[in-house]
Short mmCIF file of C-alpha atoms and ligand atoms in Angstrom, two decimals:
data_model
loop_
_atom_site.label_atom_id
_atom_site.label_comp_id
_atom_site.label_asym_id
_atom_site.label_seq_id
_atom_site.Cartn_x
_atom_site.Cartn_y
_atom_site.Cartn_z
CA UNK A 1 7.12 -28.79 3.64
CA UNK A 2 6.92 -25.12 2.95
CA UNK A 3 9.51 -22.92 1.19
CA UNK A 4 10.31 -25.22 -1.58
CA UNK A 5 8.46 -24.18 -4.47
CA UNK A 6 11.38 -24.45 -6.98
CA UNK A 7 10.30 -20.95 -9.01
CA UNK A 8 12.07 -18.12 -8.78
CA UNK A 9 9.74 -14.64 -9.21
CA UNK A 10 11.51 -11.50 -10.50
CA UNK A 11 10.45 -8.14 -11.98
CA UNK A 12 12.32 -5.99 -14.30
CA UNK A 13 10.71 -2.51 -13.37
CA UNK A 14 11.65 0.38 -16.46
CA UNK A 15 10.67 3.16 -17.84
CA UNK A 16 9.62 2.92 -21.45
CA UNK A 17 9.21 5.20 -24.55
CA UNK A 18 7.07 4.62 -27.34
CA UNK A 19 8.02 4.15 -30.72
CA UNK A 20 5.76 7.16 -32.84
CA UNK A 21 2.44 8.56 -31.15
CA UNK A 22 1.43 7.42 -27.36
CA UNK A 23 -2.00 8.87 -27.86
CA UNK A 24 -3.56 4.83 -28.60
CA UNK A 25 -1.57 3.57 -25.76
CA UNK A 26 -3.29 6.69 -23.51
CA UNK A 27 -6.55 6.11 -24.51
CA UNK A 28 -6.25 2.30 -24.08
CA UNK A 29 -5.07 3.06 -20.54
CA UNK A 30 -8.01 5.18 -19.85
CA UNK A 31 -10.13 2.76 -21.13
CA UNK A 32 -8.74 -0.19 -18.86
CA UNK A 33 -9.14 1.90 -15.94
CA UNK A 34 -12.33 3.33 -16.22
CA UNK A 35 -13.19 -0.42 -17.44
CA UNK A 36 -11.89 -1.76 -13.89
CA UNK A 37 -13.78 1.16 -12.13
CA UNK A 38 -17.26 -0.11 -14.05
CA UNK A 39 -16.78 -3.77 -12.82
CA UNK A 40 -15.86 -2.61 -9.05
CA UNK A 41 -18.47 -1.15 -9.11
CA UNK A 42 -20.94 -4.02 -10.05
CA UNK A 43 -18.85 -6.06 -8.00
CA UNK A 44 -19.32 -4.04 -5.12
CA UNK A 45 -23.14 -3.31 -5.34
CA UNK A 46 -23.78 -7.40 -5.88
CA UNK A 47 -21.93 -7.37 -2.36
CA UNK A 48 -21.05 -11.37 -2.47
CA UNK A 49 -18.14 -13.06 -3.12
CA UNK A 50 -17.87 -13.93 -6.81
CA UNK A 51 -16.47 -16.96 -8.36
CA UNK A 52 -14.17 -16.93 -11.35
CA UNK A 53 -16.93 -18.34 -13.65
CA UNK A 54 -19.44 -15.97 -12.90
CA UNK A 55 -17.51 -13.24 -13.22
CA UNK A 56 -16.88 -14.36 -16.53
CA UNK A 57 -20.21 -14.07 -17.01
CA UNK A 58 -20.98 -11.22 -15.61
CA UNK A 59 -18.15 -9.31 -17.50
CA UNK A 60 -16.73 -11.17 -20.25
CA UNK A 61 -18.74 -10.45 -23.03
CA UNK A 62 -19.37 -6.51 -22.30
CA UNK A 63 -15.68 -6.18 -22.06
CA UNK A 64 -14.52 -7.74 -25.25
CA UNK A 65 -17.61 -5.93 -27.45
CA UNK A 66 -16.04 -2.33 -26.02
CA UNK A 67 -13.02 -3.61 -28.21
CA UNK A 68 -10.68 -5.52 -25.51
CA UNK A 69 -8.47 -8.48 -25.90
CA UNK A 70 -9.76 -11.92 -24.60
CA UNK A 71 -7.18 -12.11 -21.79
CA UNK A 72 -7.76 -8.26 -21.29
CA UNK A 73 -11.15 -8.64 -19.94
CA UNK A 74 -10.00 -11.44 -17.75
CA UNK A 75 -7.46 -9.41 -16.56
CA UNK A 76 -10.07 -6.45 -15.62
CA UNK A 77 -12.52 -8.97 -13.92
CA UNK A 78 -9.89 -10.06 -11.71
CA UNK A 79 -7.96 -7.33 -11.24
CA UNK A 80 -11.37 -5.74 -10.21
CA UNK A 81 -12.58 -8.52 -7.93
CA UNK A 82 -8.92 -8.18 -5.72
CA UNK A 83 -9.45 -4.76 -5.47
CA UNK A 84 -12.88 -5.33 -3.94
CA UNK A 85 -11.67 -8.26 -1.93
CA UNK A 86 -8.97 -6.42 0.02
CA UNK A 87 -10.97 -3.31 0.33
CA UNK A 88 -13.42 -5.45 2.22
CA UNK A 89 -11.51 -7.12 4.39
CA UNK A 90 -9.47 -4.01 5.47
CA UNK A 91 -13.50 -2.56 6.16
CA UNK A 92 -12.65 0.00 3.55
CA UNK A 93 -14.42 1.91 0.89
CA UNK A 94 -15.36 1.18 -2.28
CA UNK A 95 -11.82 1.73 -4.11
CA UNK A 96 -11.51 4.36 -6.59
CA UNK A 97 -9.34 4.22 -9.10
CA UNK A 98 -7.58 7.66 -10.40
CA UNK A 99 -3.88 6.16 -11.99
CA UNK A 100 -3.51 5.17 -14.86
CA UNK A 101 -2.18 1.41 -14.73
CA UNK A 102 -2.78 -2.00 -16.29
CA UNK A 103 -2.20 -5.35 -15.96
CA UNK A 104 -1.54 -7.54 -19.00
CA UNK A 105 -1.38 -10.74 -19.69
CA UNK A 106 1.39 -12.68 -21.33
CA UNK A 107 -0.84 -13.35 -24.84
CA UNK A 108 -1.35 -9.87 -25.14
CA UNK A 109 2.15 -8.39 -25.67
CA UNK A 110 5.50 -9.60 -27.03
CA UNK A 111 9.10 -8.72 -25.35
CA UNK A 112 12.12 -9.25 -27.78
CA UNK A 113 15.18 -9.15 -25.09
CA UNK A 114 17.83 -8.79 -28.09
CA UNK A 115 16.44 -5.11 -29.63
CA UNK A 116 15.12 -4.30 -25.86
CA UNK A 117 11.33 -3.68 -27.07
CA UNK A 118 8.01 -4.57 -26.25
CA UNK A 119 5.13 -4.93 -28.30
CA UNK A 120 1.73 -4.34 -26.97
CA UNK A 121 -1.72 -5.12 -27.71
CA UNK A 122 -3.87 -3.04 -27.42
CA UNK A 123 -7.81 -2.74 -27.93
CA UNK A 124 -10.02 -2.78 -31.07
CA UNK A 125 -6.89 -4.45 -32.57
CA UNK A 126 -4.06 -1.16 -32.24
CA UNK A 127 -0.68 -1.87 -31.47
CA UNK A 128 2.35 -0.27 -29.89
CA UNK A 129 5.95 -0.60 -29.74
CA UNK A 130 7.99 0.75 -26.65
CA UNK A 131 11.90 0.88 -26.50
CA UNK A 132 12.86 -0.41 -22.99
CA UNK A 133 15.15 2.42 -21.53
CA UNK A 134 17.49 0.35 -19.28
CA UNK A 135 20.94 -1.01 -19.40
CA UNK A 136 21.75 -3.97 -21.62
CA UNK A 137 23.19 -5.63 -18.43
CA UNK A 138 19.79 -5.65 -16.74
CA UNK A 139 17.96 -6.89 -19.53
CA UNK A 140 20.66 -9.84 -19.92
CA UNK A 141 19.96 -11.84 -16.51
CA UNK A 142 16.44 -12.70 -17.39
CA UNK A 143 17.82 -14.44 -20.74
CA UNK A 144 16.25 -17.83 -20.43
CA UNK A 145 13.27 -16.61 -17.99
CA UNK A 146 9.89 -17.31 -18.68
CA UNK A 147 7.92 -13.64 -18.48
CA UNK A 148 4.37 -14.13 -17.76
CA UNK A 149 2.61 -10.67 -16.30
CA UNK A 150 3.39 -7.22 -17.23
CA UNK A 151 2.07 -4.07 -15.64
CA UNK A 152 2.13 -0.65 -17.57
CA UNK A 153 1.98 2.76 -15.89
CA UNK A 154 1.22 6.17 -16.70
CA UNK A 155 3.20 8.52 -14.38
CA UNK A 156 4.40 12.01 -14.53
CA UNK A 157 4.50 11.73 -18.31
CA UNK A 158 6.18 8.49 -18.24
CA UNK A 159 5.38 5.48 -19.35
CA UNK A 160 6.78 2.48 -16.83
CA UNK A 161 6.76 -0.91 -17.39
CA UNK A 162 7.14 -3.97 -15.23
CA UNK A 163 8.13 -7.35 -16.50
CA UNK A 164 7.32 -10.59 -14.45
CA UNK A 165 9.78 -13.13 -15.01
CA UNK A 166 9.80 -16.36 -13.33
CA UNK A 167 12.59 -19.05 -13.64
CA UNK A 168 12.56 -22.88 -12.86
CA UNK A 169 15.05 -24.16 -10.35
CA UNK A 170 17.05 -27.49 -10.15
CA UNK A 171 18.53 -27.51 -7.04
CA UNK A 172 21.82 -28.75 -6.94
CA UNK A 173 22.58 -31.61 -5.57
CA UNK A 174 23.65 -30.85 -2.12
CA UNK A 175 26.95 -32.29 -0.11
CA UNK A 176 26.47 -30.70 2.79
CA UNK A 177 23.70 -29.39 5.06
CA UNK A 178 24.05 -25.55 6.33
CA UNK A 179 21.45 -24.74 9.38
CA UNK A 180 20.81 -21.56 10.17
CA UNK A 181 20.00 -20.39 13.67
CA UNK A 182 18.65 -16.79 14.14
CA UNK A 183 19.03 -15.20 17.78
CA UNK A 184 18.22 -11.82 19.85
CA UNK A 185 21.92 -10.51 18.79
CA UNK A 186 23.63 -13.04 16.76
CA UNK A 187 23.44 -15.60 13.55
CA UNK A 188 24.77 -18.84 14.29
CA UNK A 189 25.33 -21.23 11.41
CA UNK A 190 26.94 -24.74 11.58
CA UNK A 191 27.62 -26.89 7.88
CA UNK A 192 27.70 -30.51 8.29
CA UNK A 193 28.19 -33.21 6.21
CA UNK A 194 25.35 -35.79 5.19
CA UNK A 195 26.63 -38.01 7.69
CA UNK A 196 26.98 -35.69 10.48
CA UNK A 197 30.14 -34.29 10.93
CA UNK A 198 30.58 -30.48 11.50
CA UNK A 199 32.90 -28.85 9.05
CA UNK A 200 31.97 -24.99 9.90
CA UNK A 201 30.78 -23.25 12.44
CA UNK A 202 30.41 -19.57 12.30
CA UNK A 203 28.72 -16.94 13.88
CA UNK A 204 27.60 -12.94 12.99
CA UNK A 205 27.07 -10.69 15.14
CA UNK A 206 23.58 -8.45 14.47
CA UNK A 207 23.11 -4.84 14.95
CA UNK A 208 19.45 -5.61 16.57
CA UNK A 209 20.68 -3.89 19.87
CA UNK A 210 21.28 -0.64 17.57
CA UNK A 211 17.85 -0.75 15.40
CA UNK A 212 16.03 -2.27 19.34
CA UNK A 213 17.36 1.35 21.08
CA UNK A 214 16.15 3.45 17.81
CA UNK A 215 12.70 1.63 17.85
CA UNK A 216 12.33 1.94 21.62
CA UNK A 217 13.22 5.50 21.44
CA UNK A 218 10.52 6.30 18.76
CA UNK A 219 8.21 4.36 20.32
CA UNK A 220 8.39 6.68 23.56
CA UNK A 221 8.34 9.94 21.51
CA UNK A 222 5.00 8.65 19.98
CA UNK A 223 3.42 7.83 23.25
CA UNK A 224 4.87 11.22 24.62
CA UNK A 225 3.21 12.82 22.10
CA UNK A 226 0.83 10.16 21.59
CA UNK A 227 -2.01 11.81 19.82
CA UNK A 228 0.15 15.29 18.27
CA UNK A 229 2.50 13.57 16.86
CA UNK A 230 2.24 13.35 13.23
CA UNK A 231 1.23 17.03 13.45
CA UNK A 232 3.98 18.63 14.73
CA UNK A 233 6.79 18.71 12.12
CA UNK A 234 9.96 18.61 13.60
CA UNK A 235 8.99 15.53 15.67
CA UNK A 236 7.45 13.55 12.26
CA UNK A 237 10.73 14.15 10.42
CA UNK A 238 12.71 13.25 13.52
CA UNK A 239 10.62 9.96 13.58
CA UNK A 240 10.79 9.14 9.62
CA UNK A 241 14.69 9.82 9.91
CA UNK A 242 14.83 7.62 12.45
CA UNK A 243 12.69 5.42 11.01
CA UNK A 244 14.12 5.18 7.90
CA UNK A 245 17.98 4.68 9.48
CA UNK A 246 16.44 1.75 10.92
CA UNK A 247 15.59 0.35 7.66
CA UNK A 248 18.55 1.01 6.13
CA UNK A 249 21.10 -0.36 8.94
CA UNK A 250 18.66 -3.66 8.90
CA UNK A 251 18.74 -4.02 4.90
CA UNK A 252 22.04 -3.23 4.53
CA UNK A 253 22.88 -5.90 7.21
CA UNK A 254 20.53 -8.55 5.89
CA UNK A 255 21.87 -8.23 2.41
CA UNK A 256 25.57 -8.82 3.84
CA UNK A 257 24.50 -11.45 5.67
CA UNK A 258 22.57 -13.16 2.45
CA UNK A 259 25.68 -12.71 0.28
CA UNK A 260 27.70 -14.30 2.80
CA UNK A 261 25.87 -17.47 3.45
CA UNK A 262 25.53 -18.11 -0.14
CA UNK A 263 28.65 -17.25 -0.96
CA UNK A 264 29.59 -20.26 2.06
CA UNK A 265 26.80 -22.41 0.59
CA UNK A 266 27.84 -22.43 -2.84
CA UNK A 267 31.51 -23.12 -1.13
CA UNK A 268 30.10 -26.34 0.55
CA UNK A 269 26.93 -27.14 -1.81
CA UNK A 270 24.43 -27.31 1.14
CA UNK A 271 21.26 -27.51 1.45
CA UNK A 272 19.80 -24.59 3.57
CA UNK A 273 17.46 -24.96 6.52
CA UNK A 274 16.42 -22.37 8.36
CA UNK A 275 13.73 -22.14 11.22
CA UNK A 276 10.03 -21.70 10.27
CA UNK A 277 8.94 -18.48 11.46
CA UNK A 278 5.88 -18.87 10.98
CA UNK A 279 6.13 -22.29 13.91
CA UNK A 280 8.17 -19.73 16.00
CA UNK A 281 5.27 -17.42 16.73
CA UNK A 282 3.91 -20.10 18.21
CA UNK A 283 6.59 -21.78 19.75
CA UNK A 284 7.52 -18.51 22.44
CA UNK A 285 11.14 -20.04 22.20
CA UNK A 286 13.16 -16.88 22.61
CA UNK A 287 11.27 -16.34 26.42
CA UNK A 288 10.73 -12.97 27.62
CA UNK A 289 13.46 -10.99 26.96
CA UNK A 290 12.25 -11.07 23.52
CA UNK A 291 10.29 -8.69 21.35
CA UNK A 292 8.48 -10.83 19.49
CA UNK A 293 6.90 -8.44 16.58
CA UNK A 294 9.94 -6.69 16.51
CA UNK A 295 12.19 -9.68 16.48
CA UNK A 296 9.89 -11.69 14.05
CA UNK A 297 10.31 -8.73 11.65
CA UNK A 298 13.73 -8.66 11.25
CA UNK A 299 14.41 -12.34 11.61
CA UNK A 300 11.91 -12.34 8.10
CA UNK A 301 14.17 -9.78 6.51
CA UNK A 302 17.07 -11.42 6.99
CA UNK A 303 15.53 -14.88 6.12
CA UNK A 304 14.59 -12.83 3.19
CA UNK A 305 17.91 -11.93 1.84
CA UNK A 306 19.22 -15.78 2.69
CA UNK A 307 16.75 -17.02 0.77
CA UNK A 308 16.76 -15.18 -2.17
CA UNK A 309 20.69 -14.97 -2.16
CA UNK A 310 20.68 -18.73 -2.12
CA UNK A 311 18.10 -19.59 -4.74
CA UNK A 312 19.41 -17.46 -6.96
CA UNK A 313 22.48 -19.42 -6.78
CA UNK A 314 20.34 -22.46 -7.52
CA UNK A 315 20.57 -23.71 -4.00
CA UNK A 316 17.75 -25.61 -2.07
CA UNK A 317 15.82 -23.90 0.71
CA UNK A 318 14.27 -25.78 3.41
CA UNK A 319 12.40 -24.62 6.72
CA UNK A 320 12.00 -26.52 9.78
CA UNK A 321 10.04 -26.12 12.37
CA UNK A 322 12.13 -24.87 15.27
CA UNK A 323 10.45 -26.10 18.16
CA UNK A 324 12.66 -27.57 21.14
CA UNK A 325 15.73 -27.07 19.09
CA UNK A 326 16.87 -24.62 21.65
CA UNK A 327 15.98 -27.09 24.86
CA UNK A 328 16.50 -30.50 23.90
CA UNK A 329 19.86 -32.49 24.33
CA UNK A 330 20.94 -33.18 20.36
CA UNK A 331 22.82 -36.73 21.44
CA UNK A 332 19.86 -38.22 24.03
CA UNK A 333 16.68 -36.35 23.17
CA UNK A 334 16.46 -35.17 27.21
CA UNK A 335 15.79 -31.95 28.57
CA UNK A 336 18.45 -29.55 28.95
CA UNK A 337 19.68 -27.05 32.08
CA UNK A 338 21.38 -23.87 31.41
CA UNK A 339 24.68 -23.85 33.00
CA UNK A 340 25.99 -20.58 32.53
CA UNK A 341 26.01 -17.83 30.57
CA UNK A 342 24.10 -19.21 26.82
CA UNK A 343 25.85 -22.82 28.23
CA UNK A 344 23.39 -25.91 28.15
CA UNK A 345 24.20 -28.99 29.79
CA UNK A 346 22.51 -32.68 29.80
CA UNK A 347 21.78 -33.87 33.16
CA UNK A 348 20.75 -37.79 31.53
CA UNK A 349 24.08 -37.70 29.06
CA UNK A 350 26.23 -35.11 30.36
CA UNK A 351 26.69 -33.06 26.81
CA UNK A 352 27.28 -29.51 27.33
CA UNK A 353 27.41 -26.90 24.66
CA UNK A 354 26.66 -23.45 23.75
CA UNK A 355 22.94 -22.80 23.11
CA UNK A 356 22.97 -21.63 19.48
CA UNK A 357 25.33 -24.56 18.09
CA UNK A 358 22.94 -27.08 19.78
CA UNK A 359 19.65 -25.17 17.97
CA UNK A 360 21.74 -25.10 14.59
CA UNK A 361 22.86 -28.85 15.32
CA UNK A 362 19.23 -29.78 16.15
CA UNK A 363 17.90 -28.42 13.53
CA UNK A 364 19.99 -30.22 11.20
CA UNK A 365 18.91 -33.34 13.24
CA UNK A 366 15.14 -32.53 12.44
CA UNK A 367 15.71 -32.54 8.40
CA UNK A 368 17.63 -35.48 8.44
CA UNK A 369 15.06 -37.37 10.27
CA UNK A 370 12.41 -35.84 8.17
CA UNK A 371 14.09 -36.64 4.50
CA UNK A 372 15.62 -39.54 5.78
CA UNK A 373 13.74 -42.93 4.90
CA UNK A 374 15.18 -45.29 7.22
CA UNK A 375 15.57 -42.73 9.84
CA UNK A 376 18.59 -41.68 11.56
CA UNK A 377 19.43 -43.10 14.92
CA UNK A 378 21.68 -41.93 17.94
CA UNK A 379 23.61 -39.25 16.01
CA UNK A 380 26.69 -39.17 17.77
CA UNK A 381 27.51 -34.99 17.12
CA UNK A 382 31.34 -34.13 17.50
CA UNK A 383 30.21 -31.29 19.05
CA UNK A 384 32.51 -28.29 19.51
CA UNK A 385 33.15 -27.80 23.63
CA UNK A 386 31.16 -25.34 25.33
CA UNK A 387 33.97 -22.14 25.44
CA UNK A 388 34.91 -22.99 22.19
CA UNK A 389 34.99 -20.09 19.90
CA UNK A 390 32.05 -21.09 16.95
CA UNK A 391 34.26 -18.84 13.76
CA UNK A 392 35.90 -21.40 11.78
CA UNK A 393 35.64 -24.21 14.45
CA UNK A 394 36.78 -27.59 12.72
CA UNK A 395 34.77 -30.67 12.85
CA UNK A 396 36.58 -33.85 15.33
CA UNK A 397 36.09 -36.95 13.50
CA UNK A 398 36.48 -39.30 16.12
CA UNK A 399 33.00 -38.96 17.05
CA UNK A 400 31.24 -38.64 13.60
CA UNK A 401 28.24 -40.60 13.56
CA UNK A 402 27.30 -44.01 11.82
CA UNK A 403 25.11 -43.66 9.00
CA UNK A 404 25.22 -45.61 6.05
CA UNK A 405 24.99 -42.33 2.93
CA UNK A 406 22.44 -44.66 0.79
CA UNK A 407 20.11 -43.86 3.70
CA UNK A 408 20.39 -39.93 3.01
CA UNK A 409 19.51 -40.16 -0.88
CA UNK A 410 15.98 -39.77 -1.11
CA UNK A 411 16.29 -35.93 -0.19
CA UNK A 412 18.78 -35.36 -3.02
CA UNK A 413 15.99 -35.85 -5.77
ZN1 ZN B 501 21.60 -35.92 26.66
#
């Protein structure tokens, strides 16, 4: 199943001063990019796809007698090949490379956390030292990190570095299952227990309608002025403001919304399931009224924030494949009717409920039957009632369903 890589990925982006003279760590700069330019180049005129052996080949040698590192030349070759790659598949140029940037590889340099320096290694054997100019605080959350990567940058007379970290996760153990169903203008999320009882149910409300009416509106004033547009100032600024109020009311939202589950998740140690966007596209669940790019892109950004909220908090991940969660009864497997306004019934079992508590409750369904081994049958949901208001709605126990918790186990691993 996808999304459960148990790495986390994060870079520590600074600006950096070097200890005594930067002219060696200048000229090695220089040198790495005019290196990667030379290799494009061949790369580009050869005008087939290389493998990572013959690029060796091709490179490896003439790189390290100019005076670089082992892993430096392998880092040039590569870096050099993706360059080509992408430019070719967005039918661009031949890139041409004018910053002054490199990639280096975790052999080649040395970070010491406690006196906030790195050590580089640099060709034909020269060294250099940089202090790290950023907060002690900053530095502290990647104690016990694994760094792999670094990239160094020339800019404006600055030297910038960025750090890769990556960190191993054990996912806790969960108790509870959290699934998370994304809509048009709301979040609905319902946490059950491993044997299917609802203990929260809660919904958000998202500003989509807001960032929907900005998008819509730029969209007009670009066909208006479809082919003028980026040429006539005040209209360009009026867009980017626009634009960029859009962005800010959707991150701003999706990073609430990310602290907020986690902060729930950690409360209930779930396990978090949210739908597979990547299934949705396919799936045309959310009908017409839908914009699917623009819904797809901020479903992703919220998704986003979830995710990395929740990992970060050592919590497991897991997407599901949404299809029919929104149309199929979640006690008999039958079709369902909408009743009324976002009301589904069962015409086969008679449930009824409101749309977005069956998709969360059938989504939960799908990763229990997928992590289950001996299956789950006829879960009996206690189901809040139809007009019943999803904030804070607690579970009826009556109805819980019959399922033995030794089945459930091979998912907590
Ligand atoms: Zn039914």
């Amino acid at each position: 199943m996808r999304g459960e890589e148990p790495v986390v990925v994060e870079a520590l982006k600074t600006r950096a001063l070097p200890e005594g003279s930067c002219d060696k760590l200048l000229e090695f700069l220089r040198l790495y990019r005019d290196a990667v330019q030379i290799v494009v180049d061949r790369i580009w005129s050869i005008n087939k796809k290389l493998s990572r052996r013959k690029l060796h080949r091709l490179f490896y040698s003439d790189l390290v007698s100019t005076g670089f590192r082992a892993h430096h030349a392998k880092e040039i070759y590569i870096y050099a090949n993706s360059l080509v790659d992408s430019a070719r598949s967005n039918g661009g140029r031949k890139p041409v490379l004018r910053r002054l940037s490199a990639r280096i590889d975790k052999y080649d340099y040395r970070l010491d956390l406690d006196n906030m320096t790195l050590t580089l290694k640099l060709h034909s054997d020269h060294e250099v030292k940089l202090k790290l100019v950023t907060s002690r605080d900053r530095v502290e959350k990647f104690r016990g990190w694994s760094n792999y990567e670094i990239v160094v940058k020339y800019e404006d007379g600055e030297f910038w570095v960025s750090v890769y970290f990556r960190r191993a996760i054990k996912p806790v153990k969960p108790r509870t299952v959290m699934a998370i169903d994304l809509n048009f203008d709301n979040i609905t999320l319902a946490i059950l227990t491993l044997d299917g009882r609802l203990v929260k149910l809660k919904r958000f409300k998202t500003p989509y309608r807001k960032i929907l009416t900005r998008r819509i509106w730029i969209e007009r004033i670009q066909k208006k002025y479809s082919s003028s547009w980026r040429f006539i100032r005040g209209v360009r600024r009026t867009i980017e403001r626009h634009g960029e109020r859009t962005r800010n009311i959707s991150w701003d939202y999706s990073h609430k919304v990310g602290d907020l589950v986690a902060e729930l998740a950690i409360r209930y140690r779930s396990a978090i399931i949210l739908e597979d966007l990547e299934k949705l596209r396919e799936n045309n669940k959310r009908g017409k009224r839908f914009n699917k790019k623009l819904g797809l892109w901020f479903y992703r950004r919220i998704q986003f924030c979830i995710e990395y909220e929740t990992r970060e908090r050592d919590l497991e991940v897991i997407k599901i494949n949404p299809k029919g969660t929104s149309s199929k009864c979640p006690r008999c497997g039958s079709k369902l009717i909408e009743n009324e306004n976002r009301v589904l019934r069962c015409r086969k079992c008679g449930f009824t409920g409101d749309r977005d508590v069956i998709a969360t409750i059938n989504l939960y369904k799908k990763y229990v039957s997928k992590h289950s081994r001996c299956g789950v049958s006829g879960v009996a949901l206690n189901a809040p009632k139809p007009n019943e208001n999803p904030s804070g709605v607690q579970g009826n126990r009556d109805e819980a369903m019959k399922n033995t918790p030794s089945c459930m186990n091979s998912y907590e691993s």
